[in-house]
mmCIF file of C-alpha atoms and ligand atoms in Angstrom:
data_model
loop_
_atom_site.group_PDB
_atom_site.id
_atom_site.type_symbol
_atom_site.label_atom_id
_atom_site.label_comp_id
_atom_site.label_asym_id
_atom_site.label_seq_id
_atom_site.Cartn_x
_atom_site.Cartn_y
_atom_site.Cartn_z
ATOM 1 C CA MET A 206 25.433 -10.506 28.401
ATOM 2 C CA ILE A 207 22.559 -8.203 28.422
ATOM 3 C CA ASP A 208 23.007 -4.621 28.985
ATOM 4 C CA LEU A 209 20.540 -3.624 31.714
ATOM 5 C CA LYS A 210 20.789 0.271 31.084
ATOM 6 C CA ASN A 211 17.168 1.376 30.226
ATOM 7 C CA LYS A 212 15.757 -2.098 30.910
ATOM 8 C CA ILE A 213 14.296 -1.170 34.385
ATOM 9 C CA GLU A 214 10.539 -0.373 34.370
ATOM 10 C CA THR A 215 9.389 2.997 35.778
ATOM 11 C CA SER A 216 5.891 3.856 36.518
ATOM 12 C CA TYR A 217 4.282 7.384 35.080
ATOM 13 C CA PRO A 218 0.978 8.829 35.341
ATOM 14 C CA LEU A 219 -0.831 9.137 31.893
ATOM 15 C CA LEU A 220 -0.809 12.948 31.491
ATOM 16 C CA GLN A 221 -3.040 13.272 28.513
ATOM 17 C CA ILE A 222 -4.677 10.821 25.823
ATOM 18 C CA SER A 223 -5.954 12.351 22.634
ATOM 19 C CA GLY A 224 -7.294 10.826 18.984
ATOM 20 C CA ASN A 225 -10.298 8.896 18.034
ATOM 21 C CA GLU A 226 -11.663 5.260 18.829
ATOM 22 C CA LYS A 227 -9.531 3.688 16.207
ATOM 23 C CA GLN A 228 -6.073 5.043 17.750
ATOM 24 C CA LYS A 229 -5.038 7.371 20.500
ATOM 25 C CA THR A 230 -1.696 8.923 21.523
ATOM 26 C CA LEU A 231 -0.829 8.459 25.213
ATOM 27 C CA PHE A 232 1.474 11.271 26.631
ATOM 28 C CA PHE A 233 3.773 11.086 29.828
ATOM 29 C CA GLU A 234 5.975 13.421 31.402
ATOM 30 C CA ILE A 235 9.373 11.588 31.732
ATOM 31 C CA GLY A 236 11.791 14.480 31.636
ATOM 32 C CA LYS A 237 15.100 14.266 29.924
ATOM 33 C CA ASN A 238 16.326 11.064 28.301
ATOM 34 C CA GLU A 239 18.410 10.226 25.186
ATOM 35 C CA ILE A 240 15.604 9.026 22.971
ATOM 36 C CA LEU A 241 16.161 8.876 19.263
ATOM 37 C CA PRO A 242 13.641 8.083 15.985
ATOM 38 C CA GLY A 243 13.062 4.247 15.784
ATOM 39 C CA ASN A 244 13.502 3.635 19.439
ATOM 40 C CA PHE A 245 10.389 1.806 21.385
ATOM 41 C CA TYR A 246 9.195 1.315 24.810
ATOM 42 C CA MET A 247 7.626 -1.681 26.698
ATOM 43 C CA LEU A 248 4.272 -0.380 27.860
ATOM 44 C CA HIS A 249 2.976 -2.193 30.631
ATOM 45 C CA TYR A 250 -0.686 -1.545 31.748
ATOM 46 C CA GLY A 251 -2.797 -3.810 33.966
ATOM 47 C CA THR A 252 -1.841 -7.536 32.994
ATOM 48 C CA CYS A 253 -0.661 -6.161 29.375
ATOM 49 C CA GLN A 254 3.009 -5.576 28.068
ATOM 50 C CA LYS A 255 3.213 -4.575 24.482
ATOM 51 C CA PRO A 256 6.279 -2.887 22.573
ATOM 52 C CA VAL A 257 5.190 0.803 21.307
ATOM 53 C CA SER A 258 7.217 3.133 19.093
ATOM 54 C CA VAL A 259 7.901 6.423 20.403
ATOM 55 C CA SER A 260 5.689 8.998 18.045
ATOM 56 C CA HIS A 261 6.498 12.243 20.050
ATOM 57 C CA TYR A 262 9.215 13.458 22.292
ATOM 58 C CA ASP A 263 9.910 17.366 23.165
ATOM 59 C CA GLY A 264 12.710 16.596 25.643
ATOM 60 C CA LYS A 265 10.136 16.414 28.524
ATOM 61 C CA ILE A 266 6.934 14.615 27.544
ATOM 62 C CA ILE A 267 6.890 11.444 25.480
ATOM 63 C CA GLY A 268 4.025 10.194 23.233
ATOM 64 C CA PHE A 269 2.801 6.810 22.162
ATOM 65 C CA THR A 270 0.469 6.467 19.306
ATOM 66 C CA VAL A 271 -1.402 3.212 19.912
ATOM 67 C CA GLN A 272 -3.750 1.533 17.458
ATOM 68 C CA ASN A 273 -6.745 -0.473 18.552
ATOM 69 C CA ARG A 274 -5.792 -3.979 17.171
ATOM 70 C CA GLY A 275 -6.618 -6.384 20.117
ATOM 71 C CA LYS A 276 -6.855 -7.056 23.704
ATOM 72 C CA CYS A 277 -3.878 -4.730 25.009
ATOM 73 C CA SER A 278 -4.188 -1.952 22.710
ATOM 74 C CA ALA A 279 -7.653 -1.673 23.233
ATOM 75 C CA SER A 280 -7.408 -1.583 26.982
ATOM 76 C CA MET A 281 -4.407 0.774 26.712
ATOM 77 C CA ILE A 282 -6.406 3.403 24.513
ATOM 78 C CA SER A 283 -9.150 3.243 27.091
ATOM 79 C CA ALA A 284 -7.201 4.454 29.905
ATOM 80 C CA LYS A 285 -8.146 7.740 31.719
ATOM 81 C CA SER A 286 -5.319 10.425 32.561
ATOM 82 C CA GLY A 287 -3.872 9.885 35.859
ATOM 83 C CA GLU A 288 -3.953 5.938 35.363
ATOM 84 C CA TYR A 289 -0.240 4.591 35.872
ATOM 85 C CA PHE A 290 1.414 3.046 33.021
ATOM 86 C CA GLY A 291 5.078 0.995 33.380
ATOM 87 C CA LEU A 292 7.258 2.383 30.799
ATOM 88 C CA THR A 293 10.723 0.418 29.819
ATOM 89 C CA GLY A 294 13.035 2.102 27.627
ATOM 90 C CA PRO A 295 14.074 3.686 25.231
ATOM 91 C CA LEU A 296 14.740 0.355 23.633
ATOM 92 C CA GLY A 297 16.080 -0.839 20.448
ATOM 93 C CA ASN A 298 18.162 0.823 17.867
ATOM 94 C CA SER A 299 17.319 3.989 15.966
ATOM 95 C CA PHE A 300 17.418 5.213 12.127
ATOM 96 C CA GLU A 301 21.037 6.133 11.530
ATOM 97 C CA ILE A 302 20.899 9.404 9.581
ATOM 98 C CA ASP A 303 24.332 11.129 10.464
ATOM 99 C CA GLY A 304 25.716 12.731 7.412
ATOM 100 C CA TYR A 305 22.822 12.725 5.227
ATOM 101 C CA LYS A 306 21.442 15.713 3.385
ATOM 102 C CA LYS A 307 18.380 14.456 1.701
ATOM 103 C CA ILE A 308 15.862 11.674 3.178
ATOM 104 C CA LEU A 309 12.767 9.873 1.937
ATOM 105 C CA LEU A 310 10.550 8.821 4.914
ATOM 106 C CA ILE A 311 7.623 6.460 3.935
ATOM 107 C CA GLY A 312 5.240 5.397 6.701
ATOM 108 C CA GLY A 313 2.054 2.940 6.295
ATOM 109 C CA GLY A 314 -0.627 2.542 8.982
ATOM 110 C CA ILE A 315 0.694 2.642 12.719
ATOM 111 C CA GLY A 316 4.229 2.364 11.131
ATOM 112 C CA THR A 317 3.748 6.343 10.516
ATOM 113 C CA ALA A 318 4.348 6.607 14.196
ATOM 114 C CA PRO A 319 8.074 6.216 14.343
ATOM 115 C CA ILE A 320 8.227 7.869 10.782
ATOM 116 C CA PHE A 321 6.340 11.060 12.348
ATOM 117 C CA PHE A 322 8.925 11.352 15.101
ATOM 118 C CA LEU A 323 11.795 10.870 12.664
ATOM 119 C CA ALA A 324 10.272 13.696 10.404
ATOM 120 C CA ASN A 325 10.106 16.092 13.376
ATOM 121 C CA HIS A 326 13.845 15.218 14.399
ATOM 122 C CA LEU A 327 14.969 15.895 10.834
ATOM 123 C CA ASP A 328 13.078 19.259 10.871
ATOM 124 C CA LYS A 329 14.800 20.254 14.053
ATOM 125 C CA LEU A 330 18.118 19.266 12.578
ATOM 126 C CA LYS A 331 17.434 21.096 9.294
ATOM 127 C CA ILE A 332 18.030 17.867 7.331
ATOM 128 C CA GLY A 333 16.002 17.797 3.961
ATOM 129 C CA PHE A 334 13.239 15.374 3.905
ATOM 130 C CA ASP A 335 10.212 14.291 2.172
ATOM 131 C CA VAL A 336 7.392 12.408 3.691
ATOM 132 C CA VAL A 337 4.730 9.944 2.221
ATOM 133 C CA PHE A 338 2.154 8.594 4.235
ATOM 134 C CA GLY A 339 -0.552 6.118 3.619
ATOM 135 C CA SER A 340 -3.431 4.548 5.677
ATOM 136 C CA ARG A 341 -6.795 3.042 5.244
ATOM 137 C CA SER A 342 -8.558 6.292 6.658
ATOM 138 C CA VAL A 343 -7.844 9.782 8.188
ATOM 139 C CA LYS A 344 -8.429 8.337 11.480
ATOM 140 C CA GLU A 345 -5.126 6.621 11.433
ATOM 141 C CA ILE A 346 -3.158 9.757 10.479
ATOM 142 C CA GLU A 347 -4.860 12.658 11.828
ATOM 143 C CA TYR A 348 -2.330 12.707 14.997
ATOM 144 C CA THR A 349 0.412 13.799 12.508
ATOM 145 C CA PHE A 350 -1.461 16.935 11.374
ATOM 146 C CA PRO A 351 0.757 19.323 13.319
ATOM 147 C CA MET A 352 3.290 18.676 10.490
ATOM 148 C CA LYS A 353 0.557 18.167 7.550
ATOM 149 C CA GLU A 354 2.013 21.155 5.375
ATOM 150 C CA LYS A 355 5.108 18.805 4.953
ATOM 151 C CA ILE A 356 3.650 15.450 4.441
ATOM 152 C CA ARG A 357 1.967 13.671 1.120
ATOM 153 C CA TYR A 358 -0.766 11.896 2.407
ATOM 154 C CA PHE A 359 -2.889 8.751 0.848
ATOM 155 C CA THR A 360 -5.902 7.139 2.245
ATOM 156 C CA GLU A 361 -7.428 3.996 0.923
ATOM 157 C CA ASP A 362 -11.310 5.546 1.543
ATOM 158 C CA GLY A 363 -10.311 8.944 0.138
ATOM 159 C CA SER A 364 -11.194 10.490 3.534
ATOM 160 C CA TYR A 365 -7.963 12.595 3.476
ATOM 161 C CA GLY A 366 -5.292 13.397 1.066
ATOM 162 C CA THR A 367 -5.397 11.483 -2.188
ATOM 163 C CA ARG A 368 -7.307 8.376 -2.387
ATOM 164 C CA GLY A 369 -5.060 5.307 -3.128
ATOM 165 C CA PHE A 370 -2.093 3.524 -1.825
ATOM 166 C CA LEU A 371 1.094 5.551 -0.761
ATOM 167 C CA THR A 372 3.007 4.096 -3.739
ATOM 168 C CA LEU A 373 1.424 6.605 -5.899
ATOM 169 C CA GLY A 374 2.930 9.331 -3.911
ATOM 170 C CA LEU A 375 6.508 7.858 -4.679
ATOM 171 C CA ASP A 376 6.213 8.583 -8.470
ATOM 172 C CA GLY A 377 6.780 12.392 -8.352
ATOM 173 C CA LEU A 378 9.638 12.020 -5.724
ATOM 174 C CA LEU A 379 12.052 9.780 -7.099
ATOM 175 C CA ASP A 380 14.243 12.104 -9.187
ATOM 176 C CA ASN A 381 15.187 14.011 -5.939
ATOM 177 C CA ASN A 382 18.401 11.863 -5.428
ATOM 178 C CA TYR A 383 18.016 10.544 -1.790
ATOM 179 C CA ASP A 384 20.897 9.420 0.292
ATOM 180 C CA CYS A 385 18.760 7.191 2.329
ATOM 181 C CA THR A 386 14.924 6.082 2.495
ATOM 182 C CA CYS A 387 13.662 5.228 6.039
ATOM 183 C CA ILE A 388 10.519 3.075 5.927
ATOM 184 C CA CYS A 389 7.943 1.737 8.546
ATOM 185 C CA GLY A 390 4.498 -0.143 7.446
ATOM 186 C CA PRO A 391 2.761 -3.225 7.032
ATOM 187 C CA GLU A 392 5.133 -5.920 5.355
ATOM 188 C CA LYS A 393 2.465 -6.674 2.661
ATOM 189 C CA MET A 394 2.981 -3.072 1.320
ATOM 190 C CA LEU A 395 6.779 -3.049 1.177
ATOM 191 C CA PRO A 396 7.370 -4.979 -1.974
ATOM 192 C CA SER A 397 5.295 -2.586 -3.941
ATOM 193 C CA ALA A 398 7.051 0.290 -2.294
ATOM 194 C CA LEU A 399 10.474 -1.407 -2.571
ATOM 195 C CA ASN A 400 10.198 -2.131 -6.316
ATOM 196 C CA LYS A 401 9.223 1.595 -7.076
ATOM 197 C CA ILE A 402 12.231 2.970 -5.120
ATOM 198 C CA ALA A 403 14.806 0.117 -6.156
ATOM 199 C CA GLY A 404 18.233 1.916 -7.172
ATOM 200 C CA ARG A 405 16.793 5.555 -6.747
ATOM 201 C CA SER A 406 16.504 5.858 -3.015
ATOM 202 C CA GLY A 407 19.837 5.516 -1.663
ATOM 203 C CA ARG A 408 20.400 3.152 1.659
ATOM 204 C CA ILE A 409 17.226 1.770 2.810
ATOM 205 C CA LEU A 410 16.403 1.267 6.403
ATOM 206 C CA ILE A 411 13.517 -0.390 7.671
ATOM 207 C CA SER A 412 11.678 -0.431 10.894
ATOM 208 C CA MET A 413 10.221 -4.011 11.612
ATOM 209 C CA GLU A 414 7.568 -5.393 13.921
ATOM 210 C CA ARG A 415 7.752 -8.894 15.306
ATOM 211 C CA TYR A 416 5.694 -10.440 18.207
ATOM 212 C CA MET A 417 7.853 -9.575 21.316
ATOM 213 C CA LYS A 418 7.416 -11.100 24.553
ATOM 214 C CA CYS A 419 10.469 -9.862 27.091
ATOM 215 C CA GLY A 420 11.497 -6.880 24.898
ATOM 216 C CA LEU A 421 14.982 -7.395 26.600
ATOM 217 C CA GLY A 422 16.821 -9.689 24.397
ATOM 218 C CA LEU A 423 16.123 -12.673 26.487
ATOM 219 C CA CYS A 424 13.315 -15.024 25.039
ATOM 220 C CA GLY A 425 14.206 -15.337 21.253
ATOM 221 C CA SER A 426 10.527 -14.753 20.207
ATOM 222 C CA CYS A 427 11.355 -11.718 18.152
ATOM 223 C CA VAL A 428 14.414 -13.293 16.237
ATOM 224 C CA ILE A 429 14.071 -13.153 12.263
ATOM 225 C CA ASP A 430 14.607 -16.471 10.694
ATOM 226 C CA GLY A 431 17.592 -17.022 8.371
ATOM 227 C CA ILE A 432 19.512 -13.931 9.814
ATOM 228 C CA GLY A 433 19.182 -14.726 13.702
ATOM 229 C CA LEU A 434 18.777 -11.239 14.632
ATOM 230 C CA ARG A 435 16.548 -10.141 17.553
ATOM 231 C CA VAL A 436 14.052 -7.150 16.478
ATOM 232 C CA CYS A 437 14.205 -5.948 20.193
ATOM 233 C CA GLU A 438 18.010 -5.690 20.406
ATOM 234 C CA GLU A 439 19.654 -5.729 17.159
ATOM 235 C CA GLY A 440 16.481 -3.689 15.678
ATOM 236 C CA PRO A 441 13.956 -2.800 15.292
ATOM 237 C CA VAL A 442 15.700 -0.869 12.349
ATOM 238 C CA PHE A 443 17.251 -2.869 9.725
ATOM 239 C CA GLU A 444 19.292 -2.346 6.484
ATOM 240 C CA HIS A 445 17.306 -3.511 3.843
ATOM 241 C CA GLU A 446 20.340 -5.648 2.290
ATOM 242 C CA VAL A 447 20.256 -7.422 5.418
ATOM 243 C CA LEU A 448 16.429 -8.239 5.661
ATOM 244 C CA LYS A 449 16.706 -9.543 2.105
ATOM 245 C CA LYS A 450 18.823 -12.590 3.439
ATOM 246 C CA SER A 451 16.169 -13.482 5.637
ATOM 247 C CA GLU A 452 13.410 -16.172 4.879
ATOM 248 C CA GLU A 453 10.529 -14.259 6.501
ATOM 249 C CA PHE A 454 10.771 -10.673 5.599
ATOM 250 C CA THR A 455 7.620 -9.518 3.650
ATOM 251 C CA ARG A 456 6.452 -13.268 3.788
ATOM 252 C CA TYR A 457 5.480 -14.225 7.354
ATOM 253 C CA HIS A 458 5.766 -13.371 10.863
ATOM 254 C CA ARG A 459 5.423 -15.629 13.938
ATOM 255 C CA ASN A 460 2.449 -15.077 16.382
ATOM 256 C CA GLU A 461 2.352 -15.492 20.193
ATOM 257 C CA TYR A 462 2.601 -19.384 19.929
ATOM 258 C CA GLY A 463 5.597 -19.034 17.857
ATOM 259 C CA ILE A 464 3.472 -20.264 14.712
ATOM 260 C CA ARG A 465 3.909 -18.876 11.182
ATOM 261 C CA GLU A 466 1.418 -16.359 10.002
ATOM 262 C CA TYR A 467 1.504 -15.557 6.462
ATOM 263 C CA PHE A 468 1.104 -11.845 5.246
HETATM 264 C C1 FAD B 141 9.124 -2.498 17.913
HETATM 265 C C2 FAD B 141 7.848 -2.377 17.731
HETATM 266 C C3 FAD B 141 6.898 -1.171 17.692
HETATM 267 C C4 FAD B 141 5.663 -1.117 17.767
HETATM 268 N N1 FAD B 141 4.951 0.144 17.759
HETATM 269 C C5 FAD B 141 3.701 0.279 17.788
HETATM 270 C C6 FAD B 141 3.158 1.531 17.738
HETATM 271 O O1 FAD B 141 3.736 2.541 17.696
HETATM 272 N N2 FAD B 141 1.695 1.579 17.824
HETATM 273 C C7 FAD B 141 0.825 0.436 17.842
HETATM 274 O O2 FAD B 141 -0.273 0.750 17.987
HETATM 275 N N3 FAD B 141 1.437 -0.609 17.834
HETATM 276 C C8 FAD B 141 2.756 -1.074 17.817
HETATM 277 N N4 FAD B 141 3.156 -2.325 17.768
HETATM 278 C C9 FAD B 141 2.560 -3.228 17.931
HETATM 279 C C10 FAD B 141 2.007 -3.560 19.247
HETATM 280 O O3 FAD B 141 3.264 -4.093 20.071
HETATM 281 C C11 FAD B 141 0.825 -4.702 19.422
HETATM 282 O O4 FAD B 141 1.765 -5.812 19.013
HETATM 283 C C12 FAD B 141 -0.316 -4.411 19.091
HETATM 284 O O5 FAD B 141 -0.846 -3.200 19.598
HETATM 285 C C13 FAD B 141 -1.291 -5.574 18.973
HETATM 286 O O6 FAD B 141 -1.314 -5.882 20.353
HETATM 287 P P1 FAD B 141 -2.814 -6.302 21.029
HETATM 288 O O7 FAD B 141 -2.607 -7.120 22.523
HETATM 289 O O8 FAD B 141 -3.657 -5.235 21.047
HETATM 290 O O9 FAD B 141 -3.209 -7.337 20.036
HETATM 291 P P2 FAD B 141 -3.178 -9.081 20.036
HETATM 292 O O10 FAD B 141 -4.436 -9.350 20.769
HETATM 293 O O11 FAD B 141 -2.069 -9.623 20.994
HETATM 294 O O12 FAD B 141 -3.089 -9.353 18.476
HETATM 295 C C14 FAD B 141 -4.153 -8.559 17.416
HETATM 296 C C15 FAD B 141 -3.360 -9.110 16.259
HETATM 297 O O13 FAD B 141 -2.054 -8.486 16.140
HETATM 298 C C16 FAD B 141 -1.010 -9.434 15.817
HETATM 299 N N5 FAD B 141 -0.066 -9.132 16.679
HETATM 300 C C17 FAD B 141 0.158 -8.701 18.026
HETATM 301 N N6 FAD B 141 1.253 -8.385 18.280
HETATM 302 C C18 FAD B 141 2.059 -8.387 17.186
HETATM 303 C C19 FAD B 141 3.357 -8.000 16.721
HETATM 304 N N7 FAD B 141 4.295 -7.652 17.475
HETATM 305 N N8 FAD B 141 3.867 -7.996 15.246
HETATM 306 C C20 FAD B 141 2.852 -8.430 14.387
HETATM 307 N N9 FAD B 141 1.694 -8.594 14.696
HETATM 308 C C21 FAD B 141 1.189 -8.756 16.045
HETATM 309 C C22 FAD B 141 -1.726 -10.865 16.422
HETATM 310 O O14 FAD B 141 -0.993 -12.067 15.825
HETATM 311 C C23 FAD B 141 -3.057 -10.595 16.196
HETATM 312 O O15 FAD B 141 -3.438 -11.074 14.828
HETATM 313 C C24 FAD B 141 4.831 -2.127 17.790
HETATM 314 C C25 FAD B 141 5.484 -3.614 17.905
HETATM 315 C C26 FAD B 141 6.894 -3.635 17.757
HETATM 316 C C27 FAD B 141 7.621 -4.948 17.835
HETATM 317 S S1 FES B 142 11.321 -10.098 22.649
HETATM 318 FE FE1 FES B 142 12.467 -11.619 23.836
HETATM 319 S S2 FES B 142 14.145 -11.538 22.641
HETATM 320 FE FE2 FES B 142 13.087 -9.885 21.610
#
């Protein structure tokens, strides 16, 4: 039985859009809602429907940071203020951080979006955290600059922060005795990060990205092989211990035809 709460699409005009040609953040005034870091929305625009994580929410205005990766994302970031989007959500689970005192946050590429929202949330709750972000260039992370004093940045081209992969940034942090580590980023980046933090990072929670069609738990396109869990319903945030039992984690995902694509 599917719980229909939050699963009705509502239209909102695009309030503001900011960013660069590589990625933009789209803001909508949605008013008060119960939105937690890790939650995502289905964004409907023209003929496109795509899941996008919440990157900003202040109790009234919500923001989604969209990277130009293909047909739908390119059309969404070319939208103009005042144009209408359909928003369905908040969907999915969230990072469970209750009771933790010190949390390590790791975000790579567009995976910085839900982690940025989580960092802001922890800051408001006065929970201790360290953040490491990695991206190809500054264009993918400049939207996080309102928090830049609190974030360690790594870029592959050296355009901001330290040149290199974010795993470099983990070296100096691991004596800090974290209760929990929250991660979102490209799966091909995860094995090296996970190897580095193994045994020194507390509980590990990972936000997963899989091809989604309905986003409502109905179609099965986002099921993770071997563990039978749906990213849109039971996820997108999973325990590393659970993902380790799957066949596909860090190895492959399925495209829109259900065909495996290896990372
Ligand atoms: C829970 C969740 C949260 C997400 N949050 C964000 C976000 O905050 N910002 C953002 O820009 N994007 C996010 N995405 C990805 C987004 O939904 C789109 O998949 C992405 O924008 C590409 O769509 P497209 O139509 O532009 O590209 P397409 O033309 O559909 O595809 C371009 C390429 O991306 C691959 N691809 C498409 N969809 C996925 C997918 N879901 N998983 C893995 N590979 C895929 C295709 O196989 C292809 O190689 C999220 C996805 C999920 C499942
Ligand atoms: S996208 Fe349809 S079940 Fe998850």
